[in-house]
Amino acid sequence: MKRSPVMKTALAVAMTLAAVTAQAQQAAPVPAVDPAATKALEAMSTYLRSLKTFSVEAATATDDVLEDGQVSTNTAKTVIVVQMPSRLFAETSSDRQSRSYVYDGKTFTLYARRAGYYATVPAPATLRELADALSDKYGIELPLTDLFLWGAPGWGTGEITAAVDLGPAEVAGTTCQHYAFRQPGADWQIWIQKGDFPLPRRLVITTTDDDAKPRHMVNYTWNLAPSVNDAAFTFTAPKGANKIVLATVSQ
Amino acid sequence: MSRTIRASVSLVLAALLCGPSVALVQAADRNRAKTSVNNKSKNVNRNENRNTNINRNKNVNVNSNRNVNRDVDIDIDRDIDIDVDRHGCCYHDHDGWGVAAAVATTAVVTAAVVGTRVNTLPAGCTVVYANGITYQQCGTVYYQPQFVGTTTTYVVVNSPY
């Protein structure tokens, strides 16, 4: 049956409309930063900053990049005991290094246990200021430093350029929600415990400004009610340990 | 005769304990993975002082033959008894351990310039103290142990006395 010219035109218009609608639907962008993901990160950070006394055990794996771009992975065990705002005791034991970090609100000591060297410097009044001062002046990053920096004054999600919710996943038998974030220089993933205690249970940071894309991975085990006394945060030089200095690094 | 044999055995022991070759162990780093998403400081995880390993690598390869024949009786035995038992083996990020590398750097010490930074001390150093600070005296050269970041290093300094 031959189509009338009116029918032909109507058909053409209908098809064009359909095409335009389809294109409009395709063009509607999926937001690069899923607001649900950044909200979850903010909720976790708020919860972290509400904790007064806590202890964390962490198992980490960190990549070094060799001159030719190959990667060398170093694993470590870290224990930190924190009393906000101004007490920290931390011990790390890696494949190759053992270090202790002691802060009592007045001084900070770095102790190399096997080498028998320690160095003590005056410290600012809070843990967060200490974290900043140590990395700026001495190039020292406190172990698990993100646990003090998430949600701290001045922290925000403004640098994040992509955020996605990857769904539920189990870490050490606990159900978590798995998120991936992107910011300049790093892609990172975090597994946040579901339920009343939105704690970070795993963190993976991929450095994106090196072709080798070296990774740092942390699995956290939490104790929200450790028993501590002030002696834990006081450094006493063991017999035979030698006092040395911290070198200041240039900006 | 027996001293030479004993020295050779010690050398073999050092090689076995430290891995196939010292040259392989002393790989230098160009970078390290970021360990924080919130720490914006440019100073951490920097590749400070890793270059000294490249130089030491070269020295080991160049000088080792000479040192083996000359210094073997005095240095190698002593180093192995003191260092290996206590510390284990060698790697650039360790707290000043390196045993086989120490043999080669004996030849380098006398030319050390104030301000030179090394990650491992040469052989034959003693701990001395001045003004409450620790120094390592190695022959006529004084090193000040320092933490650069969390790595122990040694800087050649003028005598603190």
GROMACS .gro file of C-alpha atoms in nm:
model
  412
    1MET     CA    1   0.000   0.000   0.000
    2LYS     CA    2   0.144   0.328  -0.094
    3ARG     CA    3   0.193   0.573   0.194
    4SER     CA    4   0.029   0.911   0.156
    5PRO     CA    5   0.260   1.219   0.165
    6VAL     CA    6   0.102   1.318   0.498
    7MET     CA    7   0.186   0.980   0.646
    8LYS     CA    8   0.540   1.005   0.514
    9THR     CA    9   0.589   1.345   0.676
   10ALA     CA   10   0.436   1.229   1.003
   11LEU     CA   11   0.665   0.927   1.002
   12ALA     CA   12   0.967   1.144   0.933
   13VAL     CA   13   0.879   1.384   1.212
   14ALA     CA   14   0.820   1.098   1.453
   15MET     CA   15   1.156   0.941   1.369
   16THR     CA   16   1.339   1.270   1.410
   17LEU     CA   17   1.172   1.329   1.742
   18ALA     CA   18   1.268   0.982   1.856
   19ALA     CA   19   1.626   1.036   1.746
   20VAL     CA   20   1.651   1.371   1.922
   21THR     CA   21   1.502   1.228   2.241
   22ALA     CA   22   1.739   0.932   2.232
   23GLN     CA   23   2.035   1.162   2.185
   24ALA     CA   24   1.918   1.385   2.466
   25GLN     CA   25   1.900   1.083   2.695
   26GLN     CA   26   2.248   0.971   2.590
   27ALA     CA   27   2.390   1.319   2.639
   28ALA     CA   28   2.262   1.353   2.997
   29PRO     CA   29   2.589   1.307   3.185
   30VAL     CA   30   2.639   1.069   3.481
   31PRO     CA   31   2.798   1.291   3.746
   32ALA     CA   32   3.168   1.214   3.785
   33VAL     CA   33   3.139   1.266   4.159
   34ASP     CA   34   2.858   1.056   4.303
   35PRO     CA   35   2.727   1.265   4.593
   36ALA     CA   36   2.639   0.948   4.784
   37ALA     CA   37   3.006   0.851   4.783
   38THR     CA   38   3.131   1.186   4.914
   39LYS     CA   39   2.853   1.186   5.174
   40ALA     CA   40   2.971   0.847   5.296
   41LEU     CA   41   3.327   0.976   5.316
   42GLU     CA   42   3.209   1.277   5.515
   43ALA     CA   43   3.007   1.057   5.751
   44MET     CA   44   3.312   0.839   5.810
   45SER     CA   45   3.528   1.144   5.875
   46THR     CA   46   3.277   1.293   6.119
   47TYR     CA   47   3.268   0.963   6.304
   48LEU     CA   48   3.648   0.942   6.319
   49ARG     CA   49   3.669   1.289   6.469
   50SER     CA   50   3.421   1.190   6.739
   51LEU     CA   51   3.656   0.921   6.872
   52LYS     CA   52   3.859   1.017   7.177
   53THR     CA   53   4.068   0.712   7.257
   54PHE     CA   54   4.132   0.434   7.010
   55SER     CA   55   4.387   0.184   6.896
   56VAL     CA   56   4.439   0.052   6.544
   57GLU     CA   57   4.643  -0.236   6.409
   58ALA     CA   58   4.723  -0.208   6.043
   59ALA     CA   59   4.883  -0.442   5.792
   60THR     CA   60   5.028  -0.247   5.502
   61ALA     CA   61   5.197  -0.310   5.171
   62THR     CA   62   5.379  -0.021   5.004
   63ASP     CA   63   5.544  -0.006   4.663
   64ASP     CA   64   5.878   0.159   4.598
   65VAL     CA   65   5.955   0.237   4.235
   66LEU     CA   66   6.307   0.148   4.124
   67GLU     CA   67   6.503   0.362   3.878
   68ASP     CA   68   6.399   0.147   3.583
   69GLY     CA   69   6.029   0.157   3.676
   70GLN     CA   70   6.010  -0.182   3.841
   71VAL     CA   71   5.824  -0.197   4.168
   72SER     CA   72   5.950  -0.333   4.500
   73THR     CA   73   5.682  -0.409   4.759
   74ASN     CA   74   5.748  -0.375   5.128
   75THR     CA   75   5.503  -0.499   5.390
   76ALA     CA   76   5.467  -0.369   5.744
   77LYS     CA   77   5.269  -0.405   6.063
   78THR     CA   78   5.171  -0.088   6.246
   79VAL     CA   79   5.009  -0.035   6.582
   80ILE     CA   80   4.890   0.308   6.692
   81VAL     CA   81   4.733   0.415   7.020
   82VAL     CA   82   4.571   0.756   7.013
   83GLN     CA   83   4.420   0.982   7.274
   84MET     CA   84   4.283   1.289   7.101
   85PRO     CA   85   4.382   1.563   7.087
   86SER     CA   86   4.742   1.525   7.191
   87ARG     CA   87   4.873   1.175   7.264
   88LEU     CA   88   5.014   0.922   7.022
   89PHE     CA   89   5.214   0.604   7.047
   90ALA     CA   90   5.292   0.418   6.726
   91GLU     CA   91   5.517   0.129   6.631
   92THR     CA   92   5.587   0.008   6.283
   93SER     CA   93   5.777  -0.304   6.185
   94SER     CA   94   5.841  -0.347   5.817
   95ASP     CA   95   6.042  -0.596   5.614
   96ARG     CA   96   6.339  -0.370   5.658
   97GLN     CA   97   6.277  -0.104   5.922
   98SER     CA   98   6.142  -0.074   6.274
   99ARG     CA   99   6.032   0.264   6.406
  100SER     CA  100   5.853   0.400   6.713
  101TYR     CA  101   5.678   0.737   6.732
  102VAL     CA  102   5.596   0.885   7.071
  103TYR     CA  103   5.410   1.212   7.136
  104ASP     CA  104   5.294   1.342   7.473
  105GLY     CA  105   5.162   1.683   7.375
  106LYS     CA  106   5.496   1.853   7.436
  107THR     CA  107   5.771   1.659   7.259
  108PHE     CA  108   5.789   1.411   6.976
  109THR     CA  109   6.039   1.126   6.960
  110LEU     CA  110   6.130   0.907   6.665
  111TYR     CA  111   6.309   0.586   6.767
  112ALA     CA  112   6.482   0.340   6.537
  113ARG     CA  113   6.464   0.028   6.752
  114ARG     CA  114   6.718  -0.197   6.585
  115ALA     CA  115   6.972   0.073   6.511
  116GLY     CA  116   6.936   0.209   6.865
  117TYR     CA  117   6.896   0.573   6.754
  118TYR     CA  118   6.634   0.817   6.874
  119ALA     CA  119   6.568   1.186   6.816
  120THR     CA  120   6.345   1.417   7.020
  121VAL     CA  121   6.207   1.754   6.914
  122PRO     CA  122   5.962   1.999   7.072
  123ALA     CA  123   5.611   1.946   6.938
  124PRO     CA  124   5.294   2.150   6.887
  125ALA     CA  125   4.993   2.108   7.113
  126THR     CA  126   4.772   1.887   6.895
  127LEU     CA  127   4.815   1.573   6.690
  128ARG     CA  128   4.694   1.738   6.373
  129GLU     CA  129   4.942   2.024   6.404
  130LEU     CA  130   5.210   1.766   6.477
  131ALA     CA  131   5.126   1.573   6.160
  132ASP     CA  132   5.162   1.892   5.954
  133ALA     CA  133   5.480   2.009   6.127
  134LEU     CA  134   5.652   1.671   6.094
  135SER     CA  135   5.584   1.635   5.724
  136ASP     CA  136   5.665   1.995   5.633
  137LYS     CA  137   5.978   2.035   5.843
  138TYR     CA  138   6.125   1.685   5.865
  139GLY     CA  139   5.963   1.489   5.583
  140ILE     CA  140   5.818   1.249   5.838
  141GLU     CA  141   5.470   1.116   5.780
  142LEU     CA  142   5.306   0.975   6.090
  143PRO     CA  143   5.187   0.618   6.039
  144LEU     CA  144   4.819   0.595   5.936
  145THR     CA  145   4.816   0.974   5.920
  146ASP     CA  146   4.488   0.986   5.727
  147LEU     CA  147   4.312   0.868   6.042
  148PHE     CA  148   4.399   1.209   6.194
  149LEU     CA  149   4.344   1.416   5.883
  150TRP     CA  150   4.000   1.297   5.766
  151GLY     CA  151   3.747   1.545   5.902
  152ALA     CA  152   4.011   1.764   6.067
  153PRO     CA  153   3.965   2.144   6.045
  154GLY     CA  154   4.043   2.248   5.689
  155TRP     CA  155   3.968   1.905   5.544
  156GLY     CA  156   3.722   1.884   5.256
  157THR     CA  157   3.627   1.683   4.950
  158GLY     CA  158   3.694   1.973   4.712
  159GLU     CA  159   3.995   1.807   4.547
  160ILE     CA  160   3.803   1.495   4.448
  161THR     CA  161   3.734   1.484   4.074
  162ALA     CA  162   3.557   1.148   4.059
  163ALA     CA  163   3.377   0.936   4.314
  164VAL     CA  164   3.184   0.614   4.266
  165ASP     CA  165   3.005   0.366   4.489
  166LEU     CA  166   3.124   0.017   4.399
  167GLY     CA  167   2.877  -0.162   4.623
  168PRO     CA  168   2.904  -0.388   4.926
  169ALA     CA  169   3.216  -0.595   4.991
  170GLU     CA  170   3.345  -0.791   5.288
  171VAL     CA  171   3.669  -0.706   5.465
  172ALA     CA  172   3.783  -0.948   5.735
  173GLY     CA  173   3.431  -1.084   5.766
  174THR     CA  174   3.270  -0.741   5.809
  175THR     CA  175   3.036  -0.597   5.548
  176CYS     CA  176   3.163  -0.270   5.411
  177GLN     CA  177   3.071  -0.036   5.129
  178HIS     CA  178   3.346  -0.002   4.869
  179TYR     CA  179   3.411   0.340   4.713
  180ALA     CA  180   3.662   0.468   4.461
  181PHE     CA  181   3.785   0.826   4.448
  182ARG     CA  182   4.006   1.019   4.214
  183GLN     CA  183   4.207   1.331   4.295
  184PRO     CA  184   4.514   1.491   4.141
  185GLY     CA  185   4.805   1.251   4.178
  186ALA     CA  186   4.612   0.963   4.330
  187ASP     CA  187   4.328   0.721   4.268
  188TRP     CA  188   4.214   0.565   4.590
  189GLN     CA  189   3.964   0.315   4.720
  190ILE     CA  190   3.817   0.288   5.062
  191TRP     CA  191   3.602   0.022   5.229
  192ILE     CA  192   3.381   0.178   5.497
  193GLN     CA  193   3.220  -0.046   5.756
  194LYS     CA  194   2.842  -0.054   5.729
  195GLY     CA  195   2.626   0.009   6.034
  196ASP     CA  196   2.676   0.213   6.349
  197PHE     CA  197   3.054   0.235   6.322
  198PRO     CA  198   3.147   0.379   5.981
  199LEU     CA  199   3.517   0.307   6.018
  200PRO     CA  200   3.767   0.266   5.735
  201ARG     CA  201   3.856  -0.103   5.711
  202ARG     CA  202   4.073  -0.096   5.401
  203LEU     CA  203   4.243   0.174   5.201
  204VAL     CA  204   4.424   0.137   4.869
  205ILE     CA  205   4.606   0.438   4.723
  206THR     CA  206   4.737   0.423   4.366
  207THR     CA  207   4.986   0.699   4.286
  208THR     CA  208   4.898   0.824   3.941
  209ASP     CA  209   5.181   1.070   3.881
  210ASP     CA  210   5.435   0.792   3.832
  211ASP     CA  211   5.410   0.560   3.529
  212ALA     CA  212   5.466   0.258   3.748
  213LYS     CA  213   5.143   0.341   3.940
  214PRO     CA  214   5.282   0.224   4.274
  215ARG     CA  215   5.025   0.127   4.535
  216HIS     CA  216   4.989   0.154   4.909
  217MET     CA  217   4.741  -0.079   5.073
  218VAL     CA  218   4.621  -0.079   5.434
  219ASN     CA  219   4.393  -0.318   5.623
  220TYR     CA  220   4.273  -0.172   5.954
  221THR     CA  221   4.167  -0.357   6.268
  222TRP     CA  222   4.005  -0.131   6.530
  223ASN     CA  223   3.983  -0.128   6.907
  224LEU     CA  224   3.753   0.151   7.023
  225ALA     CA  225   3.810   0.089   7.395
  226PRO     CA  226   4.179   0.031   7.458
  227SER     CA  227   4.307   0.072   7.813
  228VAL     CA  228   4.587   0.324   7.822
  229ASN     CA  229   4.769   0.532   8.077
  230ASP     CA  230   4.990   0.835   8.030
  231ALA     CA  231   5.308   0.632   8.067
  232ALA     CA  232   5.241   0.477   7.727
  233PHE     CA  233   5.301   0.817   7.564
  234THR     CA  234   5.625   0.897   7.744
  235PHE     CA  235   5.949   0.801   7.577
  236THR     CA  236   6.225   0.659   7.793
  237ALA     CA  237   6.546   0.592   7.605
  238PRO     CA  238   6.634   0.223   7.638
  239LYS     CA  239   6.978   0.139   7.769
  240GLY     CA  240   7.236   0.169   7.493
  241ALA     CA  241   7.020   0.383   7.268
  242ASN     CA  242   7.193   0.687   7.121
  243LYS     CA  243   7.047   1.032   7.076
  244ILE     CA  244   7.072   1.175   6.724
  245VAL     CA  245   6.905   1.457   6.532
  246LEU     CA  246   6.624   1.496   6.280
  247ALA     CA  247   6.743   1.655   5.957
  248THR     CA  248   6.523   1.940   5.836
  249VAL     CA  249   6.418   1.902   5.474
  250SER     CA  250   6.397   2.195   5.238
  251GLN     CA  251   6.058   2.296   5.097
  252MET     CA  252   9.802  -1.968   5.460
  253SER     CA  253   9.523  -2.060   5.698
  254ARG     CA  254   9.438  -1.690   5.741
  255THR     CA  255   9.378  -1.660   5.369
  256ILE     CA  256   9.155  -1.965   5.371
  257ARG     CA  257   8.961  -1.833   5.666
  258ALA     CA  258   8.915  -1.500   5.489
  259SER     CA  259   8.793  -1.669   5.174
  260VAL     CA  260   8.542  -1.870   5.371
  261SER     CA  261   8.424  -1.551   5.537
  262LEU     CA  262   8.379  -1.386   5.200
  263VAL     CA  263   8.174  -1.678   5.075
  264LEU     CA  264   7.967  -1.661   5.390
  265ALA     CA  265   7.905  -1.292   5.337
  266ALA     CA  266   7.802  -1.353   4.978
  267LEU     CA  267   7.566  -1.633   5.079
  268LEU     CA  268   7.408  -1.432   5.358
  269CYS     CA  269   7.372  -1.116   5.156
  270GLY     CA  270   7.230  -1.276   4.845
  271PRO     CA  271   7.374  -1.351   4.507
  272SER     CA  272   7.554  -1.023   4.456
  273VAL     CA  273   7.590  -0.696   4.643
  274ALA     CA  274   7.534  -0.508   4.317
  275LEU     CA  275   7.182  -0.656   4.288
  276VAL     CA  276   7.089  -0.565   4.643
  277GLN     CA  277   7.179  -0.197   4.615
  278ALA     CA  278   6.896  -0.096   4.379
  279ALA     CA  279   6.816   0.275   4.394
  280ASP     CA  280   6.463   0.416   4.417
  281ARG     CA  281   6.306   0.684   4.201
  282ASN     CA  282   5.979   0.706   4.390
  283ARG     CA  283   5.752   0.561   4.655
  284ALA     CA  284   5.374   0.516   4.657
  285LYS     CA  285   5.181   0.793   4.831
  286THR     CA  286   5.079   0.670   5.174
  287SER     CA  287   4.820   0.936   5.249
  288VAL     CA  288   4.532   1.087   5.054
  289ASN     CA  289   4.517   1.390   5.282
  290ASN     CA  290   4.881   1.479   5.341
  291LYS     CA  291   4.969   1.745   5.087
  292SER     CA  292   5.327   1.799   5.198
  293LYS     CA  293   5.579   1.770   4.919
  294ASN     CA  294   5.844   1.646   5.156
  295VAL     CA  295   5.731   1.296   5.241
  296ASN     CA  296   5.804   0.989   5.032
  297ARG     CA  297   6.064   1.190   4.844
  298ASN     CA  298   6.355   1.004   4.698
  299GLU     CA  299   6.610   1.164   4.929
  300ASN     CA  300   6.959   1.028   4.937
  301ARG     CA  301   6.879   0.719   4.742
  302ASN     CA  302   7.143   0.823   4.491
  303THR     CA  303   7.424   0.739   4.726
  304ASN     CA  304   7.341   0.378   4.659
  305ILE     CA  305   7.428   0.416   4.293
  306ASN     CA  306   7.770   0.546   4.386
  307ARG     CA  307   7.827   0.274   4.636
  308ASN     CA  308   7.728   0.018   4.382
  309LYS     CA  309   7.999   0.142   4.151
  310ASN     CA  310   8.259   0.137   4.424
  311VAL     CA  311   8.184  -0.218   4.521
  312ASN     CA  312   8.236  -0.339   4.168
  313VAL     CA  313   8.549  -0.135   4.108
  314ASN     CA  314   8.737  -0.179   4.432
  315SER     CA  315   8.634  -0.518   4.557
  316ASN     CA  316   8.923  -0.709   4.407
  317ARG     CA  317   9.179  -0.479   4.554
  318ASN     CA  318   9.029  -0.490   4.900
  319VAL     CA  319   8.985  -0.862   4.903
  320ASN     CA  320   9.351  -0.924   4.854
  321ARG     CA  321   9.479  -0.652   5.082
  322ASP     CA  322   9.242  -0.598   5.372
  323VAL     CA  323   9.084  -0.934   5.399
  324ASP     CA  324   9.258  -1.053   5.710
  325ILE     CA  325   9.179  -0.747   5.916
  326ASP     CA  326   8.839  -0.628   5.799
  327ILE     CA  327   8.622  -0.905   5.669
  328ASP     CA  328   8.642  -1.139   5.960
  329ARG     CA  329   8.573  -0.866   6.210
  330ASP     CA  330   8.281  -0.722   6.018
  331ILE     CA  331   8.110  -1.053   5.983
  332ASP     CA  332   8.143  -1.141   6.347
  333ILE     CA  333   8.008  -0.808   6.466
  334ASP     CA  334   7.750  -0.711   6.207
  335VAL     CA  335   7.595  -1.018   6.054
  336ASP     CA  336   7.510  -1.189   6.379
  337ARG     CA  337   7.346  -0.880   6.518
  338HIS     CA  338   7.174  -0.722   6.226
  339GLY     CA  339   7.123  -0.963   5.944
  340CYS     CA  340   7.165  -0.847   5.596
  341CYS     CA  341   7.195  -0.561   5.376
  342TYR     CA  342   6.953  -0.328   5.203
  343HIS     CA  343   6.964   0.041   5.136
  344ASP     CA  344   6.680   0.137   5.366
  345HIS     CA  345   6.814  -0.054   5.662
  346ASP     CA  346   6.953   0.111   5.969
  347GLY     CA  347   7.311   0.116   5.855
  348TRP     CA  348   7.364  -0.259   5.815
  349GLY     CA  349   7.556  -0.356   5.494
  350VAL     CA  350   7.838  -0.597   5.554
  351ALA     CA  351   7.993  -0.675   5.217
  352ALA     CA  352   7.950  -0.314   5.106
  353ALA     CA  353   8.155  -0.202   5.405
  354VAL     CA  354   8.460  -0.370   5.257
  355ALA     CA  355   8.460  -0.153   4.949
  356THR     CA  356   8.388   0.176   5.123
  357THR     CA  357   8.706   0.144   5.327
  358ALA     CA  358   8.881   0.280   5.021
  359VAL     CA  359   8.638   0.573   4.999
  360VAL     CA  360   8.646   0.698   5.359
  361THR     CA  361   8.973   0.885   5.344
  362ALA     CA  362   8.842   1.103   5.062
  363ALA     CA  363   8.511   1.191   5.235
  364VAL     CA  364   8.412   1.555   5.211
  365VAL     CA  365   8.221   1.732   5.490
  366GLY     CA  366   7.853   1.719   5.399
  367THR     CA  367   7.871   1.384   5.220
  368ARG     CA  368   7.574   1.172   5.316
  369VAL     CA  369   7.583   0.793   5.325
  370ASN     CA  370   7.335   0.531   5.435
  371THR     CA  371   7.588   0.283   5.567
  372LEU     CA  372   7.897   0.340   5.774
  373PRO     CA  373   8.233   0.206   5.666
  374ALA     CA  374   8.410  -0.049   5.881
  375GLY     CA  375   8.581   0.028   6.208
  376CYS     CA  376   8.365   0.304   6.356
  377THR     CA  377   8.317   0.381   6.722
  378VAL     CA  378   8.039   0.576   6.886
  379VAL     CA  379   8.147   0.902   7.048
  380TYR     CA  380   7.946   1.173   7.218
  381ALA     CA  381   7.974   1.550   7.215
  382ASN     CA  382   7.722   1.797   7.358
  383GLY     CA  383   7.477   1.516   7.421
  384ILE     CA  384   7.472   1.421   7.052
  385THR     CA  385   7.596   1.095   6.906
  386TYR     CA  386   7.869   1.077   6.646
  387GLN     CA  387   8.043   0.791   6.473
  388GLN     CA  388   8.418   0.820   6.448
  389CYS     CA  389   8.561   0.616   6.163
  390GLY     CA  390   8.933   0.661   6.152
  391THR     CA  391   8.980   1.033   6.106
  392VAL     CA  392   8.630   1.092   5.969
  393TYR     CA  393   8.338   1.195   6.188
  394TYR     CA  394   7.984   1.108   6.085
  395GLN     CA  395   7.675   1.251   6.245
  396PRO     CA  396   7.385   1.004   6.238
  397GLN     CA  397   7.063   1.174   6.136
  398PHE     CA  398   6.709   1.082   6.053
  399VAL     CA  399   6.614   1.206   5.707
  400GLY     CA  400   6.243   1.143   5.713
  401THR     CA  401   6.247   0.813   5.899
  402THR     CA  402   6.563   0.682   5.734
  403THR     CA  403   6.888   0.672   5.930
  404THR     CA  404   7.173   0.833   5.739
  405TYR     CA  405   7.520   0.956   5.823
  406VAL     CA  406   7.664   1.294   5.730
  407VAL     CA  407   8.035   1.366   5.729
  408VAL     CA  408   8.101   1.653   5.973
  409ASN     CA  409   8.402   1.830   6.115
  410SER     CA  410   8.530   1.694   6.441
  411PRO     CA  411   8.289   1.801   6.717
  412TYR     CA  412   8.574   1.848   6.961
   0.00000   0.00000   0.00000
